[in-house]
Structure formats: C-alpha cells, structure tokens
GROMACS .gro file of C-alpha atoms in nm:
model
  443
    1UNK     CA    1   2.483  -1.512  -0.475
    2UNK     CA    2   2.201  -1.333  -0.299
    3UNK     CA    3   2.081  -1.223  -0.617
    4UNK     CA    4   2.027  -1.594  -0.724
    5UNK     CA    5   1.860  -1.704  -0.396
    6UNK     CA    6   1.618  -1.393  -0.438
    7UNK     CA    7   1.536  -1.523  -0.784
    8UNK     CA    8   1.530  -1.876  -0.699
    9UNK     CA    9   1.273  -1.850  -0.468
   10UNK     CA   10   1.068  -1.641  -0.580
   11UNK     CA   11   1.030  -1.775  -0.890
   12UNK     CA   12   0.854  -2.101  -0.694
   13UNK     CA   13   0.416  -2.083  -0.678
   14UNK     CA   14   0.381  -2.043  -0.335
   15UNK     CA   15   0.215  -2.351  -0.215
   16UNK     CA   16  -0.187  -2.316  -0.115
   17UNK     CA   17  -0.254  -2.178  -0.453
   18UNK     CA   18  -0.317  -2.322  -0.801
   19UNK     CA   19  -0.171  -2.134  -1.079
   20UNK     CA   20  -0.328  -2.302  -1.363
   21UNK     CA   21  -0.107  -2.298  -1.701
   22UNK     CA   22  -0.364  -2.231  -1.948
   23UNK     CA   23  -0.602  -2.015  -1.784
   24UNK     CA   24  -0.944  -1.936  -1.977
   25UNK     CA   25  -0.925  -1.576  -1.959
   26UNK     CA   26  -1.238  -1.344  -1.824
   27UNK     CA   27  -1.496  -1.228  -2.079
   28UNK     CA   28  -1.339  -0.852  -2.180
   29UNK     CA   29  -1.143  -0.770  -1.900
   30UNK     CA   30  -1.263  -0.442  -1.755
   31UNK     CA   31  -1.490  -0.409  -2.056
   32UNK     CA   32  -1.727  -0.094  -1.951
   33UNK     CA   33  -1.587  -0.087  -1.586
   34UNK     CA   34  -1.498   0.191  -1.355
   35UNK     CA   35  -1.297   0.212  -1.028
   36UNK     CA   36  -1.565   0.207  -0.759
   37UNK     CA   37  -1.542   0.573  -0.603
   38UNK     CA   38  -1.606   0.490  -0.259
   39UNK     CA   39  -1.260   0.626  -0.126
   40UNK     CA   40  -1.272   0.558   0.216
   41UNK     CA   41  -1.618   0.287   0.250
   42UNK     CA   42  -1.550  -0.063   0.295
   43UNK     CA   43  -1.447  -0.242  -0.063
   44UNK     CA   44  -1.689  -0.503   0.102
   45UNK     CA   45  -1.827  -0.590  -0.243
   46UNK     CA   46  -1.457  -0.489  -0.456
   47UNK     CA   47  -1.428  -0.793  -0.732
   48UNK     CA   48  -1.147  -0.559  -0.902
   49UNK     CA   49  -0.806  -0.479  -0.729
   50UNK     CA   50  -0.581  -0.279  -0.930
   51UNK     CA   51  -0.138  -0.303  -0.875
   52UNK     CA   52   0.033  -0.078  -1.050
   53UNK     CA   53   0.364  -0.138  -0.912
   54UNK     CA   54   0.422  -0.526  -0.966
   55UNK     CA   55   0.776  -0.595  -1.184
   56UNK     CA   56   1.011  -0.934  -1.269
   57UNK     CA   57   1.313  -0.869  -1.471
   58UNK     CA   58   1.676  -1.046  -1.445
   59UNK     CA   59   1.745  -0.852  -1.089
   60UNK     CA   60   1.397  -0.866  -0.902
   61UNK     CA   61   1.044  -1.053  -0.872
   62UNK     CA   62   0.722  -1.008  -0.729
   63UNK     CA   63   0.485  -1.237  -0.535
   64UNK     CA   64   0.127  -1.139  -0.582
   65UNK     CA   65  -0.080  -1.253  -0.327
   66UNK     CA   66  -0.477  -1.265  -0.278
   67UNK     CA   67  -0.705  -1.332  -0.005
   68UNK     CA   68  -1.089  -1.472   0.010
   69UNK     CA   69  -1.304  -1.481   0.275
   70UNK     CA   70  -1.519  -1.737   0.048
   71UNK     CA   71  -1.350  -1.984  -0.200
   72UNK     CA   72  -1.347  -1.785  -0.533
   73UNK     CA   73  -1.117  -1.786  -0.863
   74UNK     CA   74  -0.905  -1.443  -0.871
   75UNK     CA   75  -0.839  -1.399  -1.263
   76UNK     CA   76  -0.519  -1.234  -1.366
   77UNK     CA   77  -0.471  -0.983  -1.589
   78UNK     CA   78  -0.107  -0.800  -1.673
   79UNK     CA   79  -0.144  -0.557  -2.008
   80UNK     CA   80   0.131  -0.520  -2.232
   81UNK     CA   81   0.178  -0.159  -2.307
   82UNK     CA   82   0.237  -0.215  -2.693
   83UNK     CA   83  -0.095  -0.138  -2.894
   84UNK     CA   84  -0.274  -0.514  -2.988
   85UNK     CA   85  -0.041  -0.677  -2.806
   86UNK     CA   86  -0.268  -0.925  -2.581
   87UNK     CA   87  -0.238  -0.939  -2.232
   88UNK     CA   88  -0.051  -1.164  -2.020
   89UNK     CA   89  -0.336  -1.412  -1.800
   90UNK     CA   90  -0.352  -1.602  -1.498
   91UNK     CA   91  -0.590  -1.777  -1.253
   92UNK     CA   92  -0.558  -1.832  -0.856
   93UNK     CA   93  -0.819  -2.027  -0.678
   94UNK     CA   94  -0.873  -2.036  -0.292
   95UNK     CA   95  -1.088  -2.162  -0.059
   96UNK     CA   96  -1.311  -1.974   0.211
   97UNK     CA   97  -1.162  -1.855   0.414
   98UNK     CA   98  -0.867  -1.895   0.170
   99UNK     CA   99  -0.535  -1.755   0.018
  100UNK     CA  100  -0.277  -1.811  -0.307
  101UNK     CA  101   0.010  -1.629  -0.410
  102UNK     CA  102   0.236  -1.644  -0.726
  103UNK     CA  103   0.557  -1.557  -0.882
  104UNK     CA  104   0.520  -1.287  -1.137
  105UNK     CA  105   0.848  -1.420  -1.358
  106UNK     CA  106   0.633  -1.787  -1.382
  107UNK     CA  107   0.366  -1.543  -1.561
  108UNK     CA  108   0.578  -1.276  -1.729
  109UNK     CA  109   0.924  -1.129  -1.704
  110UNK     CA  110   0.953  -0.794  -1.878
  111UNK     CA  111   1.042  -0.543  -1.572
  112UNK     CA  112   0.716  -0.360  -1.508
  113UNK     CA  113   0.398  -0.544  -1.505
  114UNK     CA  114   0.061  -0.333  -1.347
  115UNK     CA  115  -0.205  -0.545  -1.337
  116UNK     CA  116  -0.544  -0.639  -1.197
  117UNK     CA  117  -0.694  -0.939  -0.974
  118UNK     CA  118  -1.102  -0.999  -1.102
  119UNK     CA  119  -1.273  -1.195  -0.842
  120UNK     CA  120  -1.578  -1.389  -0.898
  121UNK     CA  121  -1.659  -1.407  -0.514
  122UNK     CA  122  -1.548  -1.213  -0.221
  123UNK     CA  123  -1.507  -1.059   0.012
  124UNK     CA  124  -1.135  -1.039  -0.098
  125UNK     CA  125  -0.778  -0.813  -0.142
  126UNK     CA  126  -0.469  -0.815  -0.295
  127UNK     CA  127  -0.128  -0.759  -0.293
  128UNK     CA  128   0.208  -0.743  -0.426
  129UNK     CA  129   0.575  -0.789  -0.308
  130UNK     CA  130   0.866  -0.708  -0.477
  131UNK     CA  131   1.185  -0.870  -0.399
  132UNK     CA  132   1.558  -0.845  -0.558
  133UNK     CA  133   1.911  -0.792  -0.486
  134UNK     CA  134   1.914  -0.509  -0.175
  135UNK     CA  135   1.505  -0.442  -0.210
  136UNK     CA  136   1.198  -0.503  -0.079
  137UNK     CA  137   0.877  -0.309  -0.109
  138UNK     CA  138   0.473  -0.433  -0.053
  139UNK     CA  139   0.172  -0.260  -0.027
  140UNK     CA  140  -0.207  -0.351  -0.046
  141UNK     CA  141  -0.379  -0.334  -0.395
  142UNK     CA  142  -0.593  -0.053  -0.479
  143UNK     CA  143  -1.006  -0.139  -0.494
  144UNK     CA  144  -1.147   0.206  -0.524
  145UNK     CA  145  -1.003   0.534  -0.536
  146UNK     CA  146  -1.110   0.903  -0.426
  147UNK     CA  147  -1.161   1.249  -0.678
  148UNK     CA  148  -0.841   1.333  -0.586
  149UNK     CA  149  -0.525   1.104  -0.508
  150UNK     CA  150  -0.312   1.205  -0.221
  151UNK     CA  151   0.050   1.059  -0.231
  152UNK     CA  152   0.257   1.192   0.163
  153UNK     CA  153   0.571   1.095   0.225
  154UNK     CA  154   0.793   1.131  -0.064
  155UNK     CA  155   1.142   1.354  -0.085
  156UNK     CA  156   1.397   1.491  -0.308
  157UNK     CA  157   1.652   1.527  -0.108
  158UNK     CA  158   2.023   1.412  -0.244
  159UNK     CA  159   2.056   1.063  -0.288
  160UNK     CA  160   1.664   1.025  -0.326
  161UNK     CA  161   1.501   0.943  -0.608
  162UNK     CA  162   1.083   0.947  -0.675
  163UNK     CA  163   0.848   0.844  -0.914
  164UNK     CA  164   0.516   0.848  -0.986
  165UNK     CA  165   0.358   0.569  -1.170
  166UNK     CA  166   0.029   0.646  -1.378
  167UNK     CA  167  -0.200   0.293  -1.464
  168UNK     CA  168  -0.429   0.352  -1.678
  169UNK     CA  169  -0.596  -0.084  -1.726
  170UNK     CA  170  -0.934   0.084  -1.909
  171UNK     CA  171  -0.993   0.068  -2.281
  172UNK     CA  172  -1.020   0.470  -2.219
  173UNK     CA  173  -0.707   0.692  -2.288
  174UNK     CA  174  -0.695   0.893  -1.908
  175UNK     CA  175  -0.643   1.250  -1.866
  176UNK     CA  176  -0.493   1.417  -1.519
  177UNK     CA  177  -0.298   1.691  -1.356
  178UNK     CA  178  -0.045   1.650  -1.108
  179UNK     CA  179   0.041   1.893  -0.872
  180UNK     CA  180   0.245   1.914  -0.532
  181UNK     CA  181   0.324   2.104  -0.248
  182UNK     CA  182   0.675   2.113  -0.014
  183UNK     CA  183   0.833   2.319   0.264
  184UNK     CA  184   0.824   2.614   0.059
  185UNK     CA  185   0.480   2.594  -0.078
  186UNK     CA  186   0.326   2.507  -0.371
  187UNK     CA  187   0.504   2.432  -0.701
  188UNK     CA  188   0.508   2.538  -1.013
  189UNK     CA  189   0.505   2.209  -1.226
  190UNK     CA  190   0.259   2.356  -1.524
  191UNK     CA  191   0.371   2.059  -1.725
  192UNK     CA  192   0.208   1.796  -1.577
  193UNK     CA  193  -0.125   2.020  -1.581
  194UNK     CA  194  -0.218   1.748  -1.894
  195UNK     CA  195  -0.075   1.447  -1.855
  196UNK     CA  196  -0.240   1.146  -2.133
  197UNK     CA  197  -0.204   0.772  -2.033
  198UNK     CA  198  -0.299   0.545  -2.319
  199UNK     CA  199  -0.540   0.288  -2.274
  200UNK     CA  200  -0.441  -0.033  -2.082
  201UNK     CA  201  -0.084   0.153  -2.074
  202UNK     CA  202   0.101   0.306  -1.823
  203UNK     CA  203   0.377   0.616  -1.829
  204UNK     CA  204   0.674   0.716  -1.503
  205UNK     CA  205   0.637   1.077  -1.373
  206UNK     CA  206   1.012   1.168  -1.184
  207UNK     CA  207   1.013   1.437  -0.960
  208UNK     CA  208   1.404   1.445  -0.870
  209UNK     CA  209   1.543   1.679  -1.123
  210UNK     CA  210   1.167   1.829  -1.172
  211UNK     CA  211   1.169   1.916  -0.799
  212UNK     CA  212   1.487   1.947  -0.636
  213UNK     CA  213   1.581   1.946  -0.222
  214UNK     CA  214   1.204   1.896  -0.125
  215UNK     CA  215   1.185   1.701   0.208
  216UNK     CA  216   0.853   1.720   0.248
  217UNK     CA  217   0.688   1.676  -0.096
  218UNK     CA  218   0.319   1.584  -0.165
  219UNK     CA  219   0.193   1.497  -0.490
  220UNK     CA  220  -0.166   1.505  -0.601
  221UNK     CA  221  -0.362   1.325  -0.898
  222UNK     CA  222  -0.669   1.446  -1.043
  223UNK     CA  223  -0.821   1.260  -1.320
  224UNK     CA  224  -0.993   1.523  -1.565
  225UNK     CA  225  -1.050   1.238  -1.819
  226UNK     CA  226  -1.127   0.860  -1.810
  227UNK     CA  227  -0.977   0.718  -1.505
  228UNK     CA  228  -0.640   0.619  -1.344
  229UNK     CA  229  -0.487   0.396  -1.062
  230UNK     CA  230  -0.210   0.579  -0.933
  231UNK     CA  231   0.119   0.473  -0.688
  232UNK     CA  232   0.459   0.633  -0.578
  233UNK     CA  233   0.833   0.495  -0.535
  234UNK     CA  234   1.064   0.606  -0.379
  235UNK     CA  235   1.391   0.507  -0.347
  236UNK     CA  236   1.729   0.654  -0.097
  237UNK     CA  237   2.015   0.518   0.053
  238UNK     CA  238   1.878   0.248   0.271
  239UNK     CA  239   1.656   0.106   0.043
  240UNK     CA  240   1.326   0.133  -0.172
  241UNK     CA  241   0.908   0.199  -0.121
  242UNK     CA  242   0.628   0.133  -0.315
  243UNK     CA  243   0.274   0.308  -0.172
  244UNK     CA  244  -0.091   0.392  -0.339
  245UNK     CA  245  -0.255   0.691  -0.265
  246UNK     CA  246  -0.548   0.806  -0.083
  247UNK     CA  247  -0.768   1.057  -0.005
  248UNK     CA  248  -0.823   1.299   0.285
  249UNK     CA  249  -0.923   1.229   0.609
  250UNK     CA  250  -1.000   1.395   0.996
  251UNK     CA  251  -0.817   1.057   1.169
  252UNK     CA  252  -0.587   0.809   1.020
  253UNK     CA  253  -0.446   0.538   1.250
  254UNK     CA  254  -0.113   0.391   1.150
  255UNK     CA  255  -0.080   0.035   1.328
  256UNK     CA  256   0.331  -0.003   1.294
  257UNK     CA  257   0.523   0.407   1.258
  258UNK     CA  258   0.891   0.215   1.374
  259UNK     CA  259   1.041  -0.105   1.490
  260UNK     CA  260   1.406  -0.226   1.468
  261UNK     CA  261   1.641   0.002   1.317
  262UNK     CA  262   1.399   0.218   1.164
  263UNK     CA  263   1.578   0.523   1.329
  264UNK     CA  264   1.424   0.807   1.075
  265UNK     CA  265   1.037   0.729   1.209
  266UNK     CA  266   0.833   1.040   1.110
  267UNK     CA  267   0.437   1.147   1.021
  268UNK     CA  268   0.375   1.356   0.722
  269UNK     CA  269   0.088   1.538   0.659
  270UNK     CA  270  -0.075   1.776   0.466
  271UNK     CA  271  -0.328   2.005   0.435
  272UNK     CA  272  -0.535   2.100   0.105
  273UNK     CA  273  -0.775   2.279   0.264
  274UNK     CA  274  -0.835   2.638   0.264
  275UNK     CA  275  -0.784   2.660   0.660
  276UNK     CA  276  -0.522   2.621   0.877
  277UNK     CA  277  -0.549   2.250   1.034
  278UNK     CA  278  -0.532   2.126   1.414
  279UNK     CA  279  -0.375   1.821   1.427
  280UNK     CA  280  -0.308   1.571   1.701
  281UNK     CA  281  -0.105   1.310   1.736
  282UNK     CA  282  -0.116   1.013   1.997
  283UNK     CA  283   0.178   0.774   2.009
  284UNK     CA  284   0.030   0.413   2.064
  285UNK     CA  285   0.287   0.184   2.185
  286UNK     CA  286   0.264  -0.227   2.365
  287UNK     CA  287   0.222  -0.015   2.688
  288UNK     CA  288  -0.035   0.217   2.704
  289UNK     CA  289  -0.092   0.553   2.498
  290UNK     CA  290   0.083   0.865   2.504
  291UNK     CA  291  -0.236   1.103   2.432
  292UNK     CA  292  -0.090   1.454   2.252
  293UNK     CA  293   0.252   1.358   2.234
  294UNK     CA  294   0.256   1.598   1.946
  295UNK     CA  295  -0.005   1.916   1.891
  296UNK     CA  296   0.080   2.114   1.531
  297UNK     CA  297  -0.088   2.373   1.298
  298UNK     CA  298  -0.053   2.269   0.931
  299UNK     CA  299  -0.122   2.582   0.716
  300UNK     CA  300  -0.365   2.555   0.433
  301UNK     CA  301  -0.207   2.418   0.120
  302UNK     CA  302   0.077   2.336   0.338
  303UNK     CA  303   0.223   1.983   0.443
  304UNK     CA  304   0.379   1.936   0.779
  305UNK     CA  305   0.639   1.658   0.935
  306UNK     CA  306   0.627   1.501   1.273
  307UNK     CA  307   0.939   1.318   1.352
  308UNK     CA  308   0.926   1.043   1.619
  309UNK     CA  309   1.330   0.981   1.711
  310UNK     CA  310   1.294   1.265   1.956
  311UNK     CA  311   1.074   1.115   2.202
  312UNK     CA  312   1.128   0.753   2.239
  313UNK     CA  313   1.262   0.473   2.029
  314UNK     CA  314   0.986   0.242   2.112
  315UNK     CA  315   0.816  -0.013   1.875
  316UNK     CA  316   0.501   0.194   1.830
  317UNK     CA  317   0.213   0.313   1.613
  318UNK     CA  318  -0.027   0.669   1.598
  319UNK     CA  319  -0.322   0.811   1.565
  320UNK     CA  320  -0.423   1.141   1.425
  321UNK     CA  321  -0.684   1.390   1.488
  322UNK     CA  322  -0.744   1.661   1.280
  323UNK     CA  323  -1.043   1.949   1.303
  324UNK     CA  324  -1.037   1.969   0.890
  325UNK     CA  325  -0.948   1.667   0.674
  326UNK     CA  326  -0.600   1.621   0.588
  327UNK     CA  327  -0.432   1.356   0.405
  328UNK     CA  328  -0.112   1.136   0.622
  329UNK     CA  329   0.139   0.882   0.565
  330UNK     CA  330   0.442   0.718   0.776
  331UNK     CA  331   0.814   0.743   0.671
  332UNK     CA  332   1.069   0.505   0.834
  333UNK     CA  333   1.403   0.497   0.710
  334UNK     CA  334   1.733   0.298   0.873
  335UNK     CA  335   1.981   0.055   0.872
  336UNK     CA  336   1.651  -0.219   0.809
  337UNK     CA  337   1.580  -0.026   0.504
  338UNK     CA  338   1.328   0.197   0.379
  339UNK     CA  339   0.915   0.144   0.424
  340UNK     CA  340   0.680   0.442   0.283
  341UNK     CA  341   0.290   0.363   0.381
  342UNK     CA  342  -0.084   0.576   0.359
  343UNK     CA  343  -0.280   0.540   0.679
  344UNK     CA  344  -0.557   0.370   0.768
  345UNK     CA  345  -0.883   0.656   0.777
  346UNK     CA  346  -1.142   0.407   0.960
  347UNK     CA  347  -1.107   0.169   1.184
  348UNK     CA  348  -1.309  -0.178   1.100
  349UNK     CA  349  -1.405  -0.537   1.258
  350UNK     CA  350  -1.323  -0.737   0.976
  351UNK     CA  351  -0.958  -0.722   0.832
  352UNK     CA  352  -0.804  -0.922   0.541
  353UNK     CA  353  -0.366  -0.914   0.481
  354UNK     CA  354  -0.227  -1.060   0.186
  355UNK     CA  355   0.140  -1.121   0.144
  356UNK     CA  356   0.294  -1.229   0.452
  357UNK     CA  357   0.403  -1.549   0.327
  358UNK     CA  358   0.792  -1.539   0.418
  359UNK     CA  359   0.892  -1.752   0.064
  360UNK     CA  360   1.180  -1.819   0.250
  361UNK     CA  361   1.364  -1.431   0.272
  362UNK     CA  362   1.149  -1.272   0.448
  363UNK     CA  363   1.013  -1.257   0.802
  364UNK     CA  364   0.636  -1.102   0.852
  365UNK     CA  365   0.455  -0.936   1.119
  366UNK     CA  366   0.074  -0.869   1.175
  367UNK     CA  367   0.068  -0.489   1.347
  368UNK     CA  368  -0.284  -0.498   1.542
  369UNK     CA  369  -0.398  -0.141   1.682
  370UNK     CA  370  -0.722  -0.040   1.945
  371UNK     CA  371  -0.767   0.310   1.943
  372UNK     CA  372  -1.073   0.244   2.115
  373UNK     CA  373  -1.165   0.316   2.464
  374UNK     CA  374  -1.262  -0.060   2.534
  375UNK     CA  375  -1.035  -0.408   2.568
  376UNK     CA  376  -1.082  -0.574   2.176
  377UNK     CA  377  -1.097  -0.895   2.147
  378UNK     CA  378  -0.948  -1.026   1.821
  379UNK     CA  379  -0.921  -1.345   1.637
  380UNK     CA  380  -0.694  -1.366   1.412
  381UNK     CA  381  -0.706  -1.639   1.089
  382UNK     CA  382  -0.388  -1.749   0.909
  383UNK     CA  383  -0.408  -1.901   0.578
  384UNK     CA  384  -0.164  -2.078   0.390
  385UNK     CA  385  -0.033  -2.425   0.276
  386UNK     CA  386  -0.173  -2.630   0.617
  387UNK     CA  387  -0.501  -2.471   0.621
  388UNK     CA  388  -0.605  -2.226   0.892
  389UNK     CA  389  -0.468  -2.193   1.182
  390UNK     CA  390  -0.728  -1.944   1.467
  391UNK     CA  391  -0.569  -1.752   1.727
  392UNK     CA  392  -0.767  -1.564   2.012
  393UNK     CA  393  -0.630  -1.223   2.102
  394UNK     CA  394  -0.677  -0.958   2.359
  395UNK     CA  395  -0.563  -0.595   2.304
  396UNK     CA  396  -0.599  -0.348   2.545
  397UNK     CA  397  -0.758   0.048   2.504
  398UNK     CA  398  -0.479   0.244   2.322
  399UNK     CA  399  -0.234  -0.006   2.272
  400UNK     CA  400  -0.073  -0.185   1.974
  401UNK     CA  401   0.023  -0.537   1.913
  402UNK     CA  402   0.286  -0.721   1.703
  403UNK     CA  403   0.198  -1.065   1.581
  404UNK     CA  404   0.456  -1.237   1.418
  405UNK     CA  405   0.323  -1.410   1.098
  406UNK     CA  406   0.368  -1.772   1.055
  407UNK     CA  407   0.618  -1.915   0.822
  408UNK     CA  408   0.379  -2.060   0.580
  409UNK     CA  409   0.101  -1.812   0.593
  410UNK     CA  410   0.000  -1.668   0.316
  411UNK     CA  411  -0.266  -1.430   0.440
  412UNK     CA  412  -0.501  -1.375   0.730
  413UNK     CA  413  -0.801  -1.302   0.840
  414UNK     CA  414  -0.859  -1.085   1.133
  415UNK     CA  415  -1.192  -1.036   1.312
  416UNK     CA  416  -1.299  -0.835   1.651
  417UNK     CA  417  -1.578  -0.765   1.875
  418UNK     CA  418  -1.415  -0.410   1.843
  419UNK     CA  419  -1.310  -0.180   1.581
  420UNK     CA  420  -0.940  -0.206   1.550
  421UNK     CA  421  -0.679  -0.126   1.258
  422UNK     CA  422  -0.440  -0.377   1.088
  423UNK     CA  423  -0.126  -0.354   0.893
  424UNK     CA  424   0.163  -0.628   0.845
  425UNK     CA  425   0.564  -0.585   0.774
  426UNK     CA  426   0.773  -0.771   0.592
  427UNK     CA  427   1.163  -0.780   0.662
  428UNK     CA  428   1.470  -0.960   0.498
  429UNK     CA  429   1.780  -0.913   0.385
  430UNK     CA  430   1.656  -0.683   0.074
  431UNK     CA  431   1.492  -0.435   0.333
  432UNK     CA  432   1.179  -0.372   0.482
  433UNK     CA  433   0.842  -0.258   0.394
  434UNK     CA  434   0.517  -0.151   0.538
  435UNK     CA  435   0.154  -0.221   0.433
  436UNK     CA  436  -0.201  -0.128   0.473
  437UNK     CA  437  -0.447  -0.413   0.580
  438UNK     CA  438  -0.767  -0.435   0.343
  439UNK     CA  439  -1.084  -0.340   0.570
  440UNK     CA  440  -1.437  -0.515   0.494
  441UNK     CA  441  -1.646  -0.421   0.696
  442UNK     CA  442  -1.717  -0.172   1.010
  443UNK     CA  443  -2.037  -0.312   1.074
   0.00000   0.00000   0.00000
C-alpha cells in the first residue's frame, strides 16, 4: 500500500509549474558546451544544471524541482543511453522570483534518467528527489564542477552497498580515473585508471566487492578526456543517499550534521595534500557555539572521521577549519534513515533551495547557519502554488536555525545582510535526506 501512495503522488505535476506536453525542444542541447569550471565561485550566471541521479521505474519516482530568481523557461533534457535514440524533453516555466517541480514518470519511466535543466534566465538551481517504497534521497544539481571530484562519506562496511555514477550529457565520449583512499591508505584499484563514458551515456562504478570493510572510503574523479558530471549512492540498513561531489576546501560549513534519530552523526574528511592537515571543528547548535569541540591531524593522502554521538545529541550543524585544503562531507545514519551530503566551502548572501515541496510524504526543513561574528538578518522567500510568502529572520553569531518549510512550497529564496549558509531536509516515511542550498552570490 505504501508503495502505491508513493507512486500516486508523485506521479501528480506539482502545482506552480507548467509542464507543457509538447515541449519545443532547445536548439542542440549542449551542442559545443562545457561544465563551467568555477568549482567553488558563485554559479551566479549557471543556465546548465546537470542530475545524474534522477530515476522512475515501477518501485520509485523523482520530483525535479527548479528555482528562478527571474521568471525564465527551464528546458528539460533526459538522454537515452541507446546510440540515436532521441532524448526524452520537457519545459518548466516560473515566475521571478519563481519555482516548478515535476514528476519524472509523467516524462519518462525507464529506472535511471540523468539529465539536465537549460535555463534561458537566471539566476536559478535545481534539484531532484527520489521517492519509493522505504527511500528517500535529494541533493542540489550540479552547475560547475572542479579538476578533480571529491566524493567523502561513503563505506563498505557489511550490509553497505556504494556506487558511483559517471554522466557523461556531451556529444564527447569522457575519459577519467578513479581512485580512493580508506583507513588503511590508498588503494590499489588500477582498473578504473581508464574508465570511457560514451557520449550522452552514462555507466555504475560499485565499490562493495571492489573494496571491501572500508569505513572511511573516499573516491576521486579526474577527467583526462572530455568531461563528466559525477555523483555517489550509497545505500545500508536504514536507508539510501544520493550526493555530488566537490572539490577541496580550507572551511566548509555544514548547516544541519543531526536531528531526530539520526544517532550515527559524523564528519569525514580527507586530505589529498602532501602535508599533514590541522583541522578544526566547531559544533554550531540553536544555542550558541561550541568553538574546538574537536582538534585532529589528518595525514596527507589520508581521510579522517569525526563522530558527533559522543558529545551531545543536540540538533546541530559545524564548521571546519583547516590550515591546507581538504575536502568534507556529513554522514547521519538512524532509525530516520540515511542522509549523505558535501559541505558548503563559502558562505553567501543570496541562497536559492529547490525541492522542499512536501507532495504530500514528506515534511521539509530550511537549516539556516551564521558562522559569522555579527547577528544576520535573513529574509527568507517561499515559493510555491500561492505565490510568495516573505519571512523576516534573525540569527544570532554562531548559531543555527531550523525553519520548517511550508506545505506547499516549492522552493525559496533566502537573502541576508550577512553571509550565512543554507541547506534544507526532507523527511517521510521512505527516510530522510540532506541537501546543499545553491549559493548566488557573496557580494
């Protein structure tokens, strides 16, 4: 029965969008175009947000939802990974400030779908939920993408199953090597030192029986050829996670690390440097900050693990500081199921979240952080199916804030006099997951 409720309403178009049936499809999609290789800049000016991990088959859906700061059309784009077969198409339109969302089974329904959102105005992000029978999993789109992809967080342990996923939307066939490194150093996966990805294609990299008992396991993506839009999933007892990668960085905020029961709340990290790293890391709770809760040296080439169950079992978020750049993500894992999610490396004044719209299962929080040393005050925007609704907020220094999302939001805005960091939650009975916000700009 929960299987059917799952499917029945998520195959409904989430109201505040148009899907229109016919749409006329964009000139050459991707025709000549690159990922932008900002990394870790603003995608202030992104039209192109990649998500590899979108999927609608008989047991699960996936809403895809987008976000404008100024009315725009996003155009749709799902390639089928059969040589001449044409892509599946869509079109979303919104207004400024405005949002839509979709069913993926009303476009396609052929398990997994990677695809890309083209905007014709922006600012503007993306994302994608994925809903069935005992699962839930969301994370922001990917607009640009660093030399190297970082993926923290993932495991081998028994019971735990990971996978990475390799996009490759260009008419270019993509060359990389993936390597990792775990508890007992780096591996020996000479394999995957050439791994092809047709064009407009996509291929599964598993890591359970390649890499055995890792706990701490941290996969890396270099593109030697063409280019590639990576993600991970992970699945283990309590549930699944779907989580794009990311580069390095000397600070990464995390606006939610744990809430409800979450009970297996940790930090990895990892260093690919060639020096040992300092790290840092300040627990930010509704309260006040705990400055240094944890000080650790992270040996080059080495990841490390910070677990949080051992010092309080507070809602809270983190911060880290490291004297080298290192690359982080958050683990939670618990009766409420199983959220994987990057960092965020900067914190901005402008903020856009796609995805929170609760289609009925779910319930969504907005995760507001000010690792600043100065009150921020922030207005937060929700879009969805009555308009906008504005909401004036005041977060102190070093604290965190949970906002719970309305029920027919589809996305928000979020602005501040300060630089702050965003994230937003989703919970239901499939799970939970966690998810980065989209930052425009730090100006």
């Amino acid at each position: 029965m929960k299987r059917l409720i799952v499917l029945a309403v998520a195959g409904l178009i989430i109201a505040g969008a148009a899907l229109l049936p016919e749409p006329a499809p964009p000139p050459d999609p991707l025709a000549g175009l690159v990922i932008d290789r900002p990394g870790l800049e603003s995608p202030l000016d992104a039209s192109i947000w990649y998500c590899p991990w979108a999927q609608a088959n008989a047991s699960r859906d996936s809403i895809l939802a987008v976000v404008s700061m100024d009315s725009a059309t996003a155009f749709l784009t799902l390639p089928v990974a059969i040589p001449g077969e044409d892509p599946d198409q869509a079109t979303l339109q919104t207004l400024g400030p405005g949002a839509a969302a979709v069913a993926l089974s009303e476009i396609a329904q052929r398990g997994d779908s990677p695809g890309f959102f083209e905007f014709d105005a922006g600012p503007a992000a993306a994302s994608v939920t994925v809903t069935g029978e005992e699962l839930l999993a969301a994370d922001a789109c990917i607009a640009s993408g660093p030399d190297v992809w970082y993926f923290a967080g993932g495991s081998t342990m028994a019971g735990e199953t990971l996978k990475l996923r390799l996009f490759n939307p260009f008419p270019e066939t993509a060359k990389i090597s993936v390597g990792a490194v775990s508890e007992i150093g780096t591996e020996a996966i000479g394999e995957l030192r050439s791994v092809s990805v047709n064009p407009r294609s996509w291929r599964d990299v598993t890591f359970e029986e390649l890499l055995r008992q890792r706990q701490n396991l941290v996969v890396t993506v270099t593109t030697d050829e063409g280019l590639i839009v990576p993600a991970m999933a992970m699945t283990n007892a309590d549930g699944e996670a779907w989580w794009p990668g990311t580069g390095i960085s000397q600070r990464w905020e995390f606006p939610v690390v744990r809430f409800g029961e979450l009970e297996d709340a940790a930090l990895v990290l990892s260093n690919p440097g060639l020096t040992a790293a300092n790290v840092t890391v300040d627990v930010l709770t509704p309260t006040g900050p705990r400055p240094a809760a944890f000080t650790l040296q992270i040996e080059a080439d080495s990841p490390g693990r910070v677990s949080f169950a051992a010092i309080t079992d507070e809602v809270i978020g983190a911060r880290v500081i490291a004297d080298v750049p290192v690359t982080a993500a958050v683990f939670a894992s618990g009766p409420a199921g199983l959220a994987v999610t990057p960092g965020v490396p900067a914190p901005a004044r402008v903020w856009l979240l796609p995805g929170l719209q609760s289609i009925g299962l779910q319930e969504g929080s907005l995760w507001l952080l000010n690792g600043g040393e100065e009150v921020a005050s922030v207005t937060i925007t929700a879009i969805g199916s009555e308009g906008v609704v504005a909401e004036n907020l005041m977060i102190e220094a070093g604290t965190q804030l949970q906002v719970a999302a309305l029920p027919d939001a589809i996305g928000y805005l979020a602005t501040s006099s300060q630089p702050f960091s965003a994230a937003w939650s989703v919970i239901g009975p499939g799970g939970v997951a966690f998810a980065s916000g989209s930052a425009v700009s730090d100006e």
